[in-house]
Coordinates of C-alpha atoms in Angstrom, one line a residue:
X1 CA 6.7 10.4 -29.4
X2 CA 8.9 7.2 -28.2
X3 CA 10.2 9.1 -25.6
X4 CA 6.4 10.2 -24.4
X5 CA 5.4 6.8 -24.5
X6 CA 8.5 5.3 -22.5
X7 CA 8.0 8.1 -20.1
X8 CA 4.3 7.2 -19.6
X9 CA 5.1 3.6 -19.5
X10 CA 7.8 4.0 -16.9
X11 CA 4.9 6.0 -15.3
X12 CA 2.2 3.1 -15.0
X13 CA 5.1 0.3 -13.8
X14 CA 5.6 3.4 -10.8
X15 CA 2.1 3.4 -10.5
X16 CA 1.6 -0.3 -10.5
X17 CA 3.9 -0.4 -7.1
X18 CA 2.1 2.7 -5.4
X19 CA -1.1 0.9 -6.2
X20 CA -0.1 -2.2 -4.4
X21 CA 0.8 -0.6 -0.7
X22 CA -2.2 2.3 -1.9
X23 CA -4.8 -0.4 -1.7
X24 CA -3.8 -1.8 1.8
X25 CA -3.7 1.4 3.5
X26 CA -7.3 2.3 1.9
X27 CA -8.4 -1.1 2.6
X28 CA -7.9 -0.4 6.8
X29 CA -8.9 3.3 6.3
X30 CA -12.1 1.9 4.9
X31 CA -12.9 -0.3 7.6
X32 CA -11.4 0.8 10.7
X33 CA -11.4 4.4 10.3
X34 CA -7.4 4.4 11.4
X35 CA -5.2 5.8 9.4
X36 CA -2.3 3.8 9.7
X37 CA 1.1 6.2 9.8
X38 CA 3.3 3.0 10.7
X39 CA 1.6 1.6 6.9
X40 CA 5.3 2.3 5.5
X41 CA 7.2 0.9 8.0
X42 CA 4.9 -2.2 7.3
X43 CA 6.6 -2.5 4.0
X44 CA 9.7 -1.9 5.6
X45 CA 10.0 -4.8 8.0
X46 CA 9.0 -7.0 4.8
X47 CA 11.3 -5.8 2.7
X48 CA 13.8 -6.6 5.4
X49 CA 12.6 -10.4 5.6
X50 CA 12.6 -10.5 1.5
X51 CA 16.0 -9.6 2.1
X52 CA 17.2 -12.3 5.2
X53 CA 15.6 -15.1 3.5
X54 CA 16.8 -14.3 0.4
X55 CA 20.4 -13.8 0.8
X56 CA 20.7 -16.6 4.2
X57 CA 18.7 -19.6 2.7
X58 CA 18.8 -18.6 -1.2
X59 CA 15.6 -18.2 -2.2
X60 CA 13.9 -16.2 -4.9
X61 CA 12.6 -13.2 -3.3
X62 CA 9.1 -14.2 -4.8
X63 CA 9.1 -17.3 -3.1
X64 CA 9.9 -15.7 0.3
X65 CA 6.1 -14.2 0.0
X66 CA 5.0 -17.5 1.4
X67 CA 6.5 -16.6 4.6
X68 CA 6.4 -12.4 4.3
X69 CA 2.9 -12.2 4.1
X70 CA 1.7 -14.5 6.6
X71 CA 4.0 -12.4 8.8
X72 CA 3.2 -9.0 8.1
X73 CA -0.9 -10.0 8.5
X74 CA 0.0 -11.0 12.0
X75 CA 1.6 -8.0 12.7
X76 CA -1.3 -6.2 10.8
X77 CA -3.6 -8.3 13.4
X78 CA -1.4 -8.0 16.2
X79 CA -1.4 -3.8 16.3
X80 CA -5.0 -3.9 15.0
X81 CA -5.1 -5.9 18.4
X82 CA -2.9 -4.9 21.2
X83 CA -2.6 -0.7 19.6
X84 CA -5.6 0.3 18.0
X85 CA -8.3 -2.2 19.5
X86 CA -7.7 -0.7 23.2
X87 CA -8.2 2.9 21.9
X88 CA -11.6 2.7 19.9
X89 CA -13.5 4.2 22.6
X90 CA -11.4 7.1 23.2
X91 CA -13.0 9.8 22.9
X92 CA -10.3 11.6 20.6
X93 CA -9.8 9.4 18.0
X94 CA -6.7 11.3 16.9
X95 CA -5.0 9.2 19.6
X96 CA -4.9 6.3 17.4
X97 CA -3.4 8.3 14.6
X98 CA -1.0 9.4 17.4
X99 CA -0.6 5.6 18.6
X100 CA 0.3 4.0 14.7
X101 CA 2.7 7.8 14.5
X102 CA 4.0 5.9 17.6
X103 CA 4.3 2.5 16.4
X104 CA 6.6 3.7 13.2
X105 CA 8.5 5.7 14.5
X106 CA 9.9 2.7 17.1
X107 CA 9.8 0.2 14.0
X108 CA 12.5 2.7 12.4
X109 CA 14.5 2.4 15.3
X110 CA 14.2 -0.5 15.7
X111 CA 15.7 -1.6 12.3
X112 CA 18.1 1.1 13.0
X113 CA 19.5 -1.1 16.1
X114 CA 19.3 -4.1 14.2
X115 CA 20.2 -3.5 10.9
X116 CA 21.8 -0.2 10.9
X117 CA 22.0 2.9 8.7
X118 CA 23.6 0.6 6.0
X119 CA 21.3 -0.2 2.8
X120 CA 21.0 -3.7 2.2
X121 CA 20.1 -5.1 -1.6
X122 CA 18.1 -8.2 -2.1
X123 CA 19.8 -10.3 -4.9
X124 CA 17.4 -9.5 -8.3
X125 CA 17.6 -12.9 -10.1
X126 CA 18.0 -11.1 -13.1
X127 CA 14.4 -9.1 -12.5
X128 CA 15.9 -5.6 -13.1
X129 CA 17.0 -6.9 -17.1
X130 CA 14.6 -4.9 -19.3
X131 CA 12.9 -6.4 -22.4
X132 CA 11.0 -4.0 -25.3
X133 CA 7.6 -4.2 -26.0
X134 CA 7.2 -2.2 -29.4
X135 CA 9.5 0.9 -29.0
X136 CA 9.2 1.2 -25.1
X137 CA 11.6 -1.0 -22.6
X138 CA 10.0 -1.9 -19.2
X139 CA 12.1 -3.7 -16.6
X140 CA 10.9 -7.3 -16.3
X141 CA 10.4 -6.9 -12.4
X142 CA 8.8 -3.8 -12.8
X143 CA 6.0 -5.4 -15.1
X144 CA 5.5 -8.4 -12.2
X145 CA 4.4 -5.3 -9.9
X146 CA 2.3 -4.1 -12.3
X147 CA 0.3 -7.8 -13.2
X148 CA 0.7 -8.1 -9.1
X149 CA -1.4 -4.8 -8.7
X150 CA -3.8 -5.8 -10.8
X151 CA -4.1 -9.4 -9.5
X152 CA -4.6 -7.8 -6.0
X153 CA -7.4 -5.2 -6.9
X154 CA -9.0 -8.2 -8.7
X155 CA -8.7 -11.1 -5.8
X156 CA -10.2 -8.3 -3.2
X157 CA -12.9 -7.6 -5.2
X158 CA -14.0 -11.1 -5.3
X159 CA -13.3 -11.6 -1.8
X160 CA -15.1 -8.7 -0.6
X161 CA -18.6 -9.4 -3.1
X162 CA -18.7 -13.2 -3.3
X163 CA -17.7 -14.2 0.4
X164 CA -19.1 -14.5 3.6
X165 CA -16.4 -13.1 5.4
X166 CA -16.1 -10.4 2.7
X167 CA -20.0 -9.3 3.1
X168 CA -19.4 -9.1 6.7
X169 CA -16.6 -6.6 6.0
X170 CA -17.9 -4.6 3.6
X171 CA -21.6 -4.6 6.4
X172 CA -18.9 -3.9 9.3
X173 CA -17.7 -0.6 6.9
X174 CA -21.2 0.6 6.2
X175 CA -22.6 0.9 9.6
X176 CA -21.0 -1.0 12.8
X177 CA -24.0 -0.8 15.1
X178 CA -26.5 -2.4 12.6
X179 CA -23.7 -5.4 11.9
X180 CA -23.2 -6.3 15.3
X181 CA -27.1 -6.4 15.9
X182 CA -26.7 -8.7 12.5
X183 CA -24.3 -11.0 14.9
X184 CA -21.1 -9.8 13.2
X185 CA -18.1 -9.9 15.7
X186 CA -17.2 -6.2 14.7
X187 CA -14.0 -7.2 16.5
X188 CA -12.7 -9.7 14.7
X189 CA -13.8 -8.1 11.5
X190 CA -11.3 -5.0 12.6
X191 CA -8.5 -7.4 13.4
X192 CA -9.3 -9.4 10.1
X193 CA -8.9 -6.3 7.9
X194 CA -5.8 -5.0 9.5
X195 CA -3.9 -7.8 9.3
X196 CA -5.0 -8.2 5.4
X197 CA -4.5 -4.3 4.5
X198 CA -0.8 -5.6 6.2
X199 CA -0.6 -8.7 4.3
X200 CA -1.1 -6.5 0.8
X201 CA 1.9 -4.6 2.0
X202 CA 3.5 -8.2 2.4
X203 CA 2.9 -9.3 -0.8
X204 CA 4.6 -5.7 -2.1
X205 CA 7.5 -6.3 0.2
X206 CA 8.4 -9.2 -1.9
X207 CA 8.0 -7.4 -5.1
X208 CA 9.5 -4.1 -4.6
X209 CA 13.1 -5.6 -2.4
X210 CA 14.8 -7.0 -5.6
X211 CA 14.1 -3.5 -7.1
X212 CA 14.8 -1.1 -4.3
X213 CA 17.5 -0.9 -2.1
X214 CA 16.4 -1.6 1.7
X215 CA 17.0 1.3 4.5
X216 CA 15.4 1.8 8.0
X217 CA 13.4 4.2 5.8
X218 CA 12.2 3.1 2.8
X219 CA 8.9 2.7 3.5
X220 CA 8.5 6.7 4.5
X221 CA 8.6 7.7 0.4
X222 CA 6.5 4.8 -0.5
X223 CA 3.4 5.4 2.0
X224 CA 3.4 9.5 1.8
X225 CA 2.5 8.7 -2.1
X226 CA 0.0 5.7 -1.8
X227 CA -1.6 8.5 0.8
X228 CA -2.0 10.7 -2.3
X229 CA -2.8 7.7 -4.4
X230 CA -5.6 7.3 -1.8
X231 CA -7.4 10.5 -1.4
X232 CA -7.1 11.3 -5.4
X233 CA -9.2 8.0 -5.5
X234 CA -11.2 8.3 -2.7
X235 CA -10.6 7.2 0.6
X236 CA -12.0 3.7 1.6
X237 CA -12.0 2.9 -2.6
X238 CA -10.2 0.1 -3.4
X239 CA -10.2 0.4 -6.8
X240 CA -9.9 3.9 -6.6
X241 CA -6.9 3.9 -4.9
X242 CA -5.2 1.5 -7.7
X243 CA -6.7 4.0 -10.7
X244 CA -5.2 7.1 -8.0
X245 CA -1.8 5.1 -8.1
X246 CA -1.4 5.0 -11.5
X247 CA -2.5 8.5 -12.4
X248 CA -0.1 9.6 -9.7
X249 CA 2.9 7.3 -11.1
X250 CA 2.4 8.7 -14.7
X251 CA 2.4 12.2 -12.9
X252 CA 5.4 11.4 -11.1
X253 CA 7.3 10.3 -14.3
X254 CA 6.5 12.8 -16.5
X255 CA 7.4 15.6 -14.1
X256 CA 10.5 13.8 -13.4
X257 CA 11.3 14.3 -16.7
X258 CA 10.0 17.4 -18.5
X259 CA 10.1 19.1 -15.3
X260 CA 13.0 18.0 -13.3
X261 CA 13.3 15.0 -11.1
X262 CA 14.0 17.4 -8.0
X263 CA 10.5 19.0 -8.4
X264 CA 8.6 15.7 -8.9
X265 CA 7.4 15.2 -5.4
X266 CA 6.5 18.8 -5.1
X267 CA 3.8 18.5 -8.3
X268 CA 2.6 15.1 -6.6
X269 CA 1.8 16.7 -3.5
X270 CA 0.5 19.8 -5.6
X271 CA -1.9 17.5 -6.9
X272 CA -2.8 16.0 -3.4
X273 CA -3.3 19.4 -2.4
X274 CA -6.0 20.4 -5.2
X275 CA -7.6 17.5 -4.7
X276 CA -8.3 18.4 -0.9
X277 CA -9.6 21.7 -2.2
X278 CA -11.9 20.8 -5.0
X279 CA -12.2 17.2 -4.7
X280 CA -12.0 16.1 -1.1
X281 CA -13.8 12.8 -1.7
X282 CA -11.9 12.0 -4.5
X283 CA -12.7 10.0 -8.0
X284 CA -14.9 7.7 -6.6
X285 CA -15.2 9.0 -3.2
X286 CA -19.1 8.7 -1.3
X287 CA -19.6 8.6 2.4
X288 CA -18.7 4.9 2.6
X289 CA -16.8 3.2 -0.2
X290 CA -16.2 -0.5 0.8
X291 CA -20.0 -0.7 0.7
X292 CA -20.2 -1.0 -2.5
X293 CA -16.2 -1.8 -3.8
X294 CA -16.8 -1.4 -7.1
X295 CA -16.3 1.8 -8.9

């Protein structure tokens, strides 16, 4: 039975860190009907500041957040912007899936040029040391993710009910023609949303580099499971894609290890599958999600 429980434990600190990229990738689906393939290499690039600040001016890798996510929600902005914003009126809307397939695939080499094919550890400041809680050990960075998650799901919530800006979102999602006869600048609510479904990524770049080793492409394994985390709770869902994450992180754990850890992946996207076939809308899937954000 303490096995079970460490196993489900270790499950819902995984999930905890899918939930955090999950819920900025649902958070742009929802909005700007793009589904960003470059999401991944997002969390990349800020893992790969984490890392520079970190180990050249010695600072916490939580501290370097400051700096990581006002970065990555200009670049959010900036391909929201200068990518996506010219291709809206194509008539194919698979071209922007084709221009963010683009736009990762050139940050990978990118990094590759710069960085190399070398893995690069951000120091941990002690964050991988584990502490028990009853009969189950979590690792003490692992448990920051996991408070982070829930911070996150919580702060957007807020955001998108109880502000201005977060109305005009959330009437932006439901129906775009009726908002901008409402005066909203359905531009600058696309460019807004972007650069914050980035800026979550940000915020996981900081948390996940003192945990994970660094690599060109570290962000391909992360954002292929937040896109599972995503449909299983329903595209556009915010808080279905954190409850997604952490059902999918307890999946991925226990399979890892009552099944074998070379099979995990294949019952995660086994799951993902299933849900496309009996579920396509997902836990708390509708038409439009961000509508009405909570659950």
């Amino acid at each position: 039975m303490d096995t079970f429980l460490q196993v489900v434990a270790n499950g819902l600190m995984l999930g905890g860190l899918f939930a955090i990229v999950a819920v900025g990738l649902t958070l742009i689906f929802g909005i700007v009907k793009v589904i960003n393939f470059a999401h991944g290499e997002f969390l990349m690039v800020g893992m790969y500041l984490t890392f520079l600040l970190s180990t050249r001016l010695s600072i916490h890798p939580y501290l370097t957040a400051a700096a990581v996510v006002p970065a990555l929600f200009i670049l959010g902005a900036l391909t929201q912007r200068l990518l996506i914003q010219p291709l809206l009126s194509a008539r194919d809307e698979h071209v922007q899936i084709f221009a963010t397939v683009g736009l990762s695939t050139a940050l990978i080499n990118l990094a590759l040029l710069i960085f190399g094919a070398d893995i690069a550890n951000t120091p941990n400041y002690g964050l991988r040391s584990q502490f028990e809680l009853g009969h189950v050990r979590i690792l003490e960075g692992q448990l920051y993710v996991f408070l982070a998650a829930i911070a996150l799901v919580i702060a957007l919530q807020i955001f998108m009910k109880r502000t201005t800006i977060g109305r005009a979102i959330r009437a932006t999602a439901q129906n775009r023609a009726a908002a901008q006869l409402m005066g909203i600048n359905d531009r600058f609510i696309y460019i807004l949303s972007f650069g914050l479904g980035a800026a979550c990524v940000g915020v996981g770049s900081a948390l996940i580099a003192p945990l994970y080793p660094t690599s060109p492409t570290v962000g391909t394994y992360f954002v292929l499971i937040a896109f599972v985390c995503v449909v299983l709770g329903g595209l556009g869902s915010i808080p279905g894609a954190f409850v997604g994450a952490l059902i999918i992180g307890v999946v991925d754990s226990l399979s890892g290890f009552y099944i074998g850890s070379d099979l995990r992946e294949a019952v995660v996207f086994a799951i993902f599958l299933l849900i496309l076939l009996l579920k396509p809308s997902g836990l708390f899937g509708t038409r439009m999600n961000l509508s009405h954000v909570s659950p």
